[in-house]
PDB file of C-alpha atoms in Angstrom:
ATOM      1  CA  ASP A 419     -17.000   1.364  12.708  1.00  0.00           C
ATOM      2  CA  ALA A 420     -13.817   2.226  12.561  1.00  0.00           C
ATOM      3  CA  GLY A 421     -13.695   1.468   8.571  1.00  0.00           C
ATOM      4  CA  VAL A 422     -10.887  -0.307   6.830  1.00  0.00           C
ATOM      5  CA  ILE A 423      -7.636   0.055   8.785  1.00  0.00           C
ATOM      6  CA  GLN A 424      -4.384   0.171   7.391  1.00  0.00           C
ATOM      7  CA  SER A 425      -0.590   0.391   9.181  1.00  0.00           C
ATOM      8  CA  PRO A 426       1.612   1.765   8.979  1.00  0.00           C
ATOM      9  CA  ARG A 427       0.712   4.807   7.282  1.00  0.00           C
ATOM     10  CA  HIS A 428       4.208   5.649   6.189  1.00  0.00           C
ATOM     11  CA  GLU A 429       6.652   3.603   5.431  1.00  0.00           C
ATOM     12  CA  VAL A 430      10.313   4.554   4.325  1.00  0.00           C
ATOM     13  CA  THR A 431      12.964   1.655   4.246  1.00  0.00           C
ATOM     14  CA  GLU A 432      16.132   0.816   1.645  1.00  0.00           C
ATOM     15  CA  MET A 433      16.238  -1.224  -1.272  1.00  0.00           C
ATOM     16  CA  GLY A 434      16.471  -4.783  -0.838  1.00  0.00           C
ATOM     17  CA  GLN A 435      14.391  -5.372   2.471  1.00  0.00           C
ATOM     18  CA  GLU A 436      11.466  -6.795   3.246  1.00  0.00           C
ATOM     19  CA  VAL A 437       8.367  -4.632   3.820  1.00  0.00           C
ATOM     20  CA  THR A 438       5.002  -5.669   4.973  1.00  0.00           C
ATOM     21  CA  LEU A 439       1.891  -3.743   4.803  1.00  0.00           C
ATOM     22  CA  ARG A 440      -0.741  -4.511   6.744  1.00  0.00           C
ATOM     23  CA  CYS A 441      -4.822  -4.134   6.146  1.00  0.00           C
ATOM     24  CA  LYS A 442      -7.784  -4.754   8.505  1.00  0.00           C
ATOM     25  CA  PRO A 443     -11.463  -5.145   6.908  1.00  0.00           C
ATOM     26  CA  ILE A 444     -14.586  -4.038   7.648  1.00  0.00           C
ATOM     27  CA  SER A 445     -16.386  -6.815   9.990  1.00  0.00           C
ATOM     28  CA  GLY A 446     -18.533  -8.721   8.366  1.00  0.00           C
ATOM     29  CA  HIS A 447     -16.430  -7.733   5.020  1.00  0.00           C
ATOM     30  CA  ASP A 448     -15.850 -11.041   2.418  1.00  0.00           C
ATOM     31  CA  TYR A 449     -13.678  -9.093  -0.225  1.00  0.00           C
ATOM     32  CA  LEU A 450     -10.703  -7.724   0.492  1.00  0.00           C
ATOM     33  CA  PHE A 451      -8.591  -5.682  -2.454  1.00  0.00           C
ATOM     34  CA  TRP A 452      -5.111  -4.589  -2.470  1.00  0.00           C
ATOM     35  CA  TYR A 453      -4.554  -1.410  -4.913  1.00  0.00           C
ATOM     36  CA  ARG A 454      -1.155   0.317  -5.918  1.00  0.00           C
ATOM     37  CA  GLN A 455      -1.468   4.026  -6.974  1.00  0.00           C
ATOM     38  CA  THR A 456       1.606   5.727  -9.022  1.00  0.00           C
ATOM     39  CA  MET A 457       1.468   8.765 -10.515  1.00  0.00           C
ATOM     40  CA  MET A 458       2.805   7.191 -13.979  1.00  0.00           C
ATOM     41  CA  ARG A 459      -0.030   4.235 -13.671  1.00  0.00           C
ATOM     42  CA  GLY A 460      -2.441   5.730 -11.100  1.00  0.00           C
ATOM     43  CA  LEU A 461      -5.066   3.042  -9.153  1.00  0.00           C
ATOM     44  CA  GLU A 462      -4.316  -0.117  -9.643  1.00  0.00           C
ATOM     45  CA  LEU A 463      -5.823  -3.614  -8.507  1.00  0.00           C
ATOM     46  CA  LEU A 464      -2.746  -5.756  -6.880  1.00  0.00           C
ATOM     47  CA  ILE A 465      -5.221  -8.732  -5.947  1.00  0.00           C
ATOM     48  CA  TYR A 466      -8.449  -9.704  -4.249  1.00  0.00           C
ATOM     49  CA  PHE A 467      -9.695 -12.019  -1.805  1.00  0.00           C
ATOM     50  CA  ASN A 468     -12.766 -13.880  -1.500  1.00  0.00           C
ATOM     51  CA  ASN A 469     -13.878 -15.474   1.687  1.00  0.00           C
ATOM     52  CA  ASN A 470     -10.055 -15.261   2.682  1.00  0.00           C
ATOM     53  CA  VAL A 471      -9.279 -17.101  -0.495  1.00  0.00           C
ATOM     54  CA  PRO A 472      -7.711 -14.807  -3.464  1.00  0.00           C
ATOM     55  CA  ILE A 473      -9.410 -15.463  -6.616  1.00  0.00           C
ATOM     56  CA  ASP A 474      -7.224 -12.916  -9.037  1.00  0.00           C
ATOM     57  CA  ASP A 475      -3.471 -12.079  -8.448  1.00  0.00           C
ATOM     58  CA  SER A 476      -3.101 -11.248 -11.815  1.00  0.00           C
ATOM     59  CA  GLY A 477      -2.386  -7.467 -11.155  1.00  0.00           C
ATOM     60  CA  MET A 478       0.634  -8.536  -8.668  1.00  0.00           C
ATOM     61  CA  PRO A 479       3.759  -6.972 -10.691  1.00  0.00           C
ATOM     62  CA  GLU A 480       6.328 -10.087 -10.060  1.00  0.00           C
ATOM     63  CA  ASP A 481       7.097 -12.695  -7.642  1.00  0.00           C
ATOM     64  CA  ARG A 482       8.854 -10.030  -5.469  1.00  0.00           C
ATOM     65  CA  PHE A 483       5.104  -9.382  -4.050  1.00  0.00           C
ATOM     66  CA  SER A 484       2.778 -12.057  -2.462  1.00  0.00           C
ATOM     67  CA  ALA A 485      -0.253 -11.399   0.077  1.00  0.00           C
ATOM     68  CA  LYS A 486      -1.736 -13.703   2.179  1.00  0.00           C
ATOM     69  CA  MET A 487      -5.204 -13.133   4.445  1.00  0.00           C
ATOM     70  CA  PRO A 488      -4.734 -15.825   7.131  1.00  0.00           C
ATOM     71  CA  ASN A 489      -8.304 -14.781   8.598  1.00  0.00           C
ATOM     72  CA  ALA A 490     -11.148 -12.805   7.478  1.00  0.00           C
ATOM     73  CA  SER A 491     -10.008  -9.750   9.645  1.00  0.00           C
ATOM     74  CA  PHE A 492      -6.210  -9.338   8.579  1.00  0.00           C
ATOM     75  CA  SER A 493      -4.788  -9.310   5.549  1.00  0.00           C
ATOM     76  CA  THR A 494      -0.988  -8.656   4.800  1.00  0.00           C
ATOM     77  CA  LEU A 495       1.351  -7.891   1.119  1.00  0.00           C
ATOM     78  CA  LYS A 496       5.057  -8.294   1.497  1.00  0.00           C
ATOM     79  CA  ILE A 497       7.397  -6.709  -0.828  1.00  0.00           C
ATOM     80  CA  GLN A 498      10.856  -8.902  -0.510  1.00  0.00           C
ATOM     81  CA  PRO A 499      13.123  -7.339  -1.633  1.00  0.00           C
ATOM     82  CA  SER A 500      11.829  -4.288  -2.169  1.00  0.00           C
ATOM     83  CA  GLU A 501      13.053  -1.893  -5.167  1.00  0.00           C
ATOM     84  CA  PRO A 502      12.840   2.331  -5.512  1.00  0.00           C
ATOM     85  CA  ARG A 503       9.968   1.637  -8.411  1.00  0.00           C
ATOM     86  CA  ASP A 504       7.809  -0.185  -5.808  1.00  0.00           C
ATOM     87  CA  SER A 505       7.288   3.634  -4.178  1.00  0.00           C
ATOM     88  CA  ALA A 506       3.636   4.334  -4.266  1.00  0.00           C
ATOM     89  CA  VAL A 507       0.967   4.374  -2.342  1.00  0.00           C
ATOM     90  CA  TYR A 508      -0.997   1.085  -1.081  1.00  0.00           C
ATOM     91  CA  PHE A 509      -4.758   1.009  -0.290  1.00  0.00           C
ATOM     92  CA  CYS A 510      -6.684  -1.465   0.831  1.00  0.00           C
ATOM     93  CA  ALA A 511     -10.219  -2.211   0.328  1.00  0.00           C
ATOM     94  CA  SER A 512     -13.264  -4.260   1.490  1.00  0.00           C
ATOM     95  CA  SER A 513     -16.886  -5.252   0.705  1.00  0.00           C
ATOM     96  CA  ALA A 514     -19.513  -6.860   1.610  1.00  0.00           C
ATOM     97  CA  THR A 515     -21.077  -7.984  -1.281  1.00  0.00           C
ATOM     98  CA  SER A 516     -18.290  -6.824  -4.343  1.00  0.00           C
ATOM     99  CA  LEU A 517     -20.389  -3.844  -5.500  1.00  0.00           C
ATOM    100  CA  GLU A 518     -19.480  -1.005  -3.077  1.00  0.00           C
ATOM    101  CA  GLN A 519     -15.542  -0.757  -1.713  1.00  0.00           C
ATOM    102  CA  PHE A 520     -14.531   1.014   1.219  1.00  0.00           C
ATOM    103  CA  PHE A 521     -10.712   1.935   0.807  1.00  0.00           C
ATOM    104  CA  GLY A 522      -8.312   2.061   3.696  1.00  0.00           C
ATOM    105  CA  PRO A 523      -6.201   6.052   4.424  1.00  0.00           C
ATOM    106  CA  GLY A 524      -3.482   3.862   2.213  1.00  0.00           C
ATOM    107  CA  THR A 525       0.180   3.341   2.958  1.00  0.00           C
ATOM    108  CA  ARG A 526       2.398   5.314   1.245  1.00  0.00           C
ATOM    109  CA  LEU A 527       5.892   3.319   0.443  1.00  0.00           C
ATOM    110  CA  THR A 528       9.271   4.986  -0.306  1.00  0.00           C
ATOM    111  CA  VAL A 529      11.846   2.683  -1.181  1.00  0.00           C
ATOM    112  CA  LEU A 530      15.574   4.289  -0.922  1.00  0.00           C
TER     113      LEU A 530
ATOM    114  CA  ASP B 289     -15.642  -4.494 -18.571  1.00  0.00           C
ATOM    115  CA  ALA B 290     -16.386  -1.627 -21.074  1.00  0.00           C
ATOM    116  CA  LYS B 291     -14.087   1.660 -21.160  1.00  0.00           C
ATOM    117  CA  THR B 292     -15.028   4.750 -19.676  1.00  0.00           C
ATOM    118  CA  THR B 293     -14.133   8.178 -21.414  1.00  0.00           C
ATOM    119  CA  GLN B 294     -14.092  11.559 -18.696  1.00  0.00           C
ATOM    120  CA  PRO B 295     -12.582  14.800 -19.837  1.00  0.00           C
ATOM    121  CA  THR B 296      -9.734  15.551 -17.887  1.00  0.00           C
ATOM    122  CA  SER B 297     -11.207  18.352 -15.963  1.00  0.00           C
ATOM    123  CA  MET B 298     -13.266  20.819 -14.816  1.00  0.00           C
ATOM    124  CA  ASP B 299     -14.731  23.689 -12.598  1.00  0.00           C
ATOM    125  CA  CYS B 300     -17.465  25.067 -10.748  1.00  0.00           C
ATOM    126  CA  ALA B 301     -18.218  27.708  -8.721  1.00  0.00           C
ATOM    127  CA  GLU B 302     -18.732  26.993  -4.852  1.00  0.00           C
ATOM    128  CA  GLY B 303     -22.584  26.205  -4.607  1.00  0.00           C
ATOM    129  CA  ARG B 304     -23.634  26.068  -8.203  1.00  0.00           C
ATOM    130  CA  ALA B 305     -24.305  22.700  -9.627  1.00  0.00           C
ATOM    131  CA  ALA B 306     -21.371  20.289 -10.828  1.00  0.00           C
ATOM    132  CA  ASN B 307     -22.095  17.870 -13.833  1.00  0.00           C
ATOM    133  CA  LEU B 308     -19.661  15.211 -15.080  1.00  0.00           C
ATOM    134  CA  PRO B 309     -20.126  13.437 -17.960  1.00  0.00           C
ATOM    135  CA  CYS B 310     -19.093   9.916 -18.619  1.00  0.00           C
ATOM    136  CA  ASN B 311     -19.001   8.240 -22.149  1.00  0.00           C
ATOM    137  CA  HIS B 312     -19.055   4.421 -22.094  1.00  0.00           C
ATOM    138  CA  SER B 313     -20.890   3.736 -25.237  1.00  0.00           C
ATOM    139  CA  THR B 314     -19.515  -0.102 -25.372  1.00  0.00           C
ATOM    140  CA  ILE B 315     -21.179  -0.594 -22.020  1.00  0.00           C
ATOM    141  CA  SER B 316     -23.156  -4.359 -22.101  1.00  0.00           C
ATOM    142  CA  GLY B 317     -26.602  -4.837 -20.722  1.00  0.00           C
ATOM    143  CA  ASN B 318     -25.116  -6.325 -17.674  1.00  0.00           C
ATOM    144  CA  GLU B 319     -23.166  -3.747 -16.714  1.00  0.00           C
ATOM    145  CA  TYR B 320     -23.767  -0.618 -13.884  1.00  0.00           C
ATOM    146  CA  VAL B 321     -21.605   2.431 -14.168  1.00  0.00           C
ATOM    147  CA  TYR B 322     -20.811   3.212 -11.179  1.00  0.00           C
ATOM    148  CA  TRP B 323     -18.848   6.375  -9.256  1.00  0.00           C
ATOM    149  CA  TYR B 324     -15.920   6.741  -6.938  1.00  0.00           C
ATOM    150  CA  ARG B 325     -14.121   9.999  -6.211  1.00  0.00           C
ATOM    151  CA  GLN B 326     -10.549  10.307  -4.373  1.00  0.00           C
ATOM    152  CA  ILE B 327      -9.754  13.411  -2.153  1.00  0.00           C
ATOM    153  CA  HIS B 328      -6.092  14.378  -2.538  1.00  0.00           C
ATOM    154  CA  SER B 329      -4.188  12.123   0.116  1.00  0.00           C
ATOM    155  CA  GLN B 330      -7.328   9.808   0.706  1.00  0.00           C
ATOM    156  CA  GLY B 331      -8.407   6.446  -0.286  1.00  0.00           C
ATOM    157  CA  PRO B 332     -10.701   6.740  -3.116  1.00  0.00           C
ATOM    158  CA  GLN B 333     -14.695   6.886  -1.745  1.00  0.00           C
ATOM    159  CA  TYR B 334     -18.164   5.477  -3.380  1.00  0.00           C
ATOM    160  CA  ILE B 335     -20.792   7.648  -4.496  1.00  0.00           C
ATOM    161  CA  ILE B 336     -23.313   6.076  -6.705  1.00  0.00           C
ATOM    162  CA  HIS B 337     -24.007   2.829  -9.034  1.00  0.00           C
ATOM    163  CA  GLY B 338     -26.513   2.475 -11.678  1.00  0.00           C
ATOM    164  CA  LEU B 339     -28.177  -0.165 -14.181  1.00  0.00           C
ATOM    165  CA  LYS B 340     -30.299   2.067 -16.335  1.00  0.00           C
ATOM    166  CA  ASN B 341     -32.656   4.097 -13.928  1.00  0.00           C
ATOM    167  CA  ASN B 342     -31.159   7.971 -12.803  1.00  0.00           C
ATOM    168  CA  GLU B 343     -30.166   7.141  -9.386  1.00  0.00           C
ATOM    169  CA  THR B 344     -29.997   9.766  -6.390  1.00  0.00           C
ATOM    170  CA  ASN B 345     -28.531   9.322  -3.067  1.00  0.00           C
ATOM    171  CA  GLU B 346     -27.675  11.622   0.095  1.00  0.00           C
ATOM    172  CA  MET B 347     -24.316  12.708  -1.932  1.00  0.00           C
ATOM    173  CA  ALA B 348     -25.295  13.295  -5.855  1.00  0.00           C
ATOM    174  CA  SER B 349     -27.598  12.021  -8.528  1.00  0.00           C
ATOM    175  CA  LEU B 350     -26.548   9.823 -11.447  1.00  0.00           C
ATOM    176  CA  ILE B 351     -28.478  10.299 -14.997  1.00  0.00           C
ATOM    177  CA  ILE B 352     -27.997   7.137 -17.539  1.00  0.00           C
ATOM    178  CA  THR B 353     -29.402   8.073 -21.118  1.00  0.00           C
ATOM    179  CA  GLU B 354     -31.835   5.917 -22.301  1.00  0.00           C
ATOM    180  CA  ASP B 355     -29.239   3.984 -24.649  1.00  0.00           C
ATOM    181  CA  ARG B 356     -26.990   3.504 -21.500  1.00  0.00           C
ATOM    182  CA  LYS B 357     -24.097   5.120 -23.700  1.00  0.00           C
ATOM    183  CA  SER B 358     -23.249   7.786 -21.338  1.00  0.00           C
ATOM    184  CA  SER B 359     -23.729   8.718 -17.920  1.00  0.00           C
ATOM    185  CA  THR B 360     -23.615  12.011 -15.572  1.00  0.00           C
ATOM    186  CA  LEU B 361     -22.789  12.415 -11.876  1.00  0.00           C
ATOM    187  CA  ILE B 362     -24.896  15.268 -10.655  1.00  0.00           C
ATOM    188  CA  LEU B 363     -23.280  17.289  -7.504  1.00  0.00           C
ATOM    189  CA  PRO B 364     -26.550  19.617  -6.847  1.00  0.00           C
ATOM    190  CA  HIS B 365     -24.197  22.263  -4.689  1.00  0.00           C
ATOM    191  CA  ALA B 366     -20.742  21.847  -4.947  1.00  0.00           C
ATOM    192  CA  THR B 367     -18.639  23.004  -1.847  1.00  0.00           C
ATOM    193  CA  LEU B 368     -14.880  23.245  -1.874  1.00  0.00           C
ATOM    194  CA  ARG B 369     -14.849  20.058  -0.348  1.00  0.00           C
ATOM    195  CA  ASP B 370     -16.161  18.009  -3.253  1.00  0.00           C
ATOM    196  CA  THR B 371     -12.507  19.329  -5.423  1.00  0.00           C
ATOM    197  CA  ALA B 372     -11.625  15.654  -6.004  1.00  0.00           C
ATOM    198  CA  VAL B 373     -11.056  13.220  -8.754  1.00  0.00           C
ATOM    199  CA  TYR B 374     -13.929  11.540  -9.793  1.00  0.00           C
ATOM    200  CA  TYR B 375     -13.565   8.329 -11.428  1.00  0.00           C
ATOM    201  CA  CYS B 376     -16.827   6.417 -13.563  1.00  0.00           C
ATOM    202  CA  ILE B 377     -16.148   2.922 -13.851  1.00  0.00           C
ATOM    203  CA  VAL B 378     -18.410  -0.024 -15.411  1.00  0.00           C
ATOM    204  CA  ARG B 379     -18.433  -3.370 -14.563  1.00  0.00           C
ATOM    205  CA  VAL B 380     -20.792  -6.348 -13.895  1.00  0.00           C
ATOM    206  CA  ALA B 381     -22.211  -6.239 -10.237  1.00  0.00           C
ATOM    207  CA  ILE B 382     -22.006  -9.254  -9.689  1.00  0.00           C
ATOM    208  CA  GLY B 383     -19.466 -11.146  -7.613  1.00  0.00           C
ATOM    209  CA  GLY B 384     -16.423 -13.634  -8.209  1.00  0.00           C
ATOM    210  CA  ALA B 385     -14.342 -12.925 -11.143  1.00  0.00           C
ATOM    211  CA  ASN B 386     -16.336  -9.403 -11.998  1.00  0.00           C
ATOM    212  CA  SER B 387     -15.619  -8.511  -8.301  1.00  0.00           C
ATOM    213  CA  LYS B 388     -12.594  -6.122  -9.197  1.00  0.00           C
ATOM    214  CA  LEU B 389     -12.846  -2.212 -10.419  1.00  0.00           C
ATOM    215  CA  THR B 390     -10.848  -0.689 -12.680  1.00  0.00           C
ATOM    216  CA  PHE B 391      -9.788   3.036 -12.623  1.00  0.00           C
ATOM    217  CA  GLY B 392      -9.178   5.204 -15.166  1.00  0.00           C
ATOM    218  CA  LYS B 393      -7.696   8.659 -15.406  1.00  0.00           C
ATOM    219  CA  GLY B 394     -10.762  10.243 -13.908  1.00  0.00           C
ATOM    220  CA  ILE B 395     -12.071  13.902 -13.877  1.00  0.00           C
ATOM    221  CA  THR B 396     -10.233  16.410 -11.850  1.00  0.00           C
ATOM    222  CA  LEU B 397     -13.368  18.667 -10.522  1.00  0.00           C
ATOM    223  CA  SER B 398     -12.264  21.805  -9.344  1.00  0.00           C
ATOM    224  CA  VAL B 399     -14.494  24.213  -6.971  1.00  0.00           C
ATOM    225  CA  ARG B 400     -13.624  27.599  -7.193  1.00  0.00           C
ATOM    226  CA  PRO B 401     -14.897  29.938  -3.948  1.00  0.00           C
TER     227      PRO B 401
END
C-alpha cells in the first residue's frame, strides 16, 4: 500500500492566490482528516470526514478555507484567497476505524 | 477529551530504554491513551494505545498506572531514528464526534550516540 498520498509536497504562492491541496487516503479507510501544523500553534485539526461527509469543521479558521471529499479516494483543501499567515505544513490522514490514523507526508505551503 | 501533561524534552543514550511519562489525571473511564510520534519533517506516526491494561507491540510498550492517571511509553532499545516528538493523547475510542485527535506540544526525545 502506498499510504496516504498528498500533493503537491511544496507550494509557494503569492498572497491573494487560490491554493488547492490534494489528498488520496488509503483504500478502504472511511475517515479522512485535514490538519495544519505551525510552530506557534502546533498540530491542529481543521476538518474531518466520515464516509465522504464532513463531520466536524470547527477547526477551519475562516471562510477562506473549504474542504471537499467528492468520493472515497480523493479530498481537497482549498484556500481562497491565501494570506501569509496560512503558511504552514498541511497534513492529511485517514483511518479505518477512527482509532489509528495514518498520516501523509504533508504539503508545505508558503504564502508570500 | 482529558488533558495530558508531558515534560518538554528528555534524552537517552542509544541502545538504552527510553521511558516517556505522561500525566492524564482527569481521564474518564471510557477514554483511551494514545501515543503518536513525529520525526522531523514527517507526518505523525501511530505507536500504540491502551485503556487500562499494559500493551506491547513491535514498536513500544505502554504502561498505564492502576488509577489510570498516568502512563509511560517505553522504547526498549532506543536508536538514533527514534529521535522525534512524542505525543500522548487521551480520547474516547468510538467514532463519530469522538474521532478527532487533539495534539499537545508533546515531548522531544533526543537519542544520543
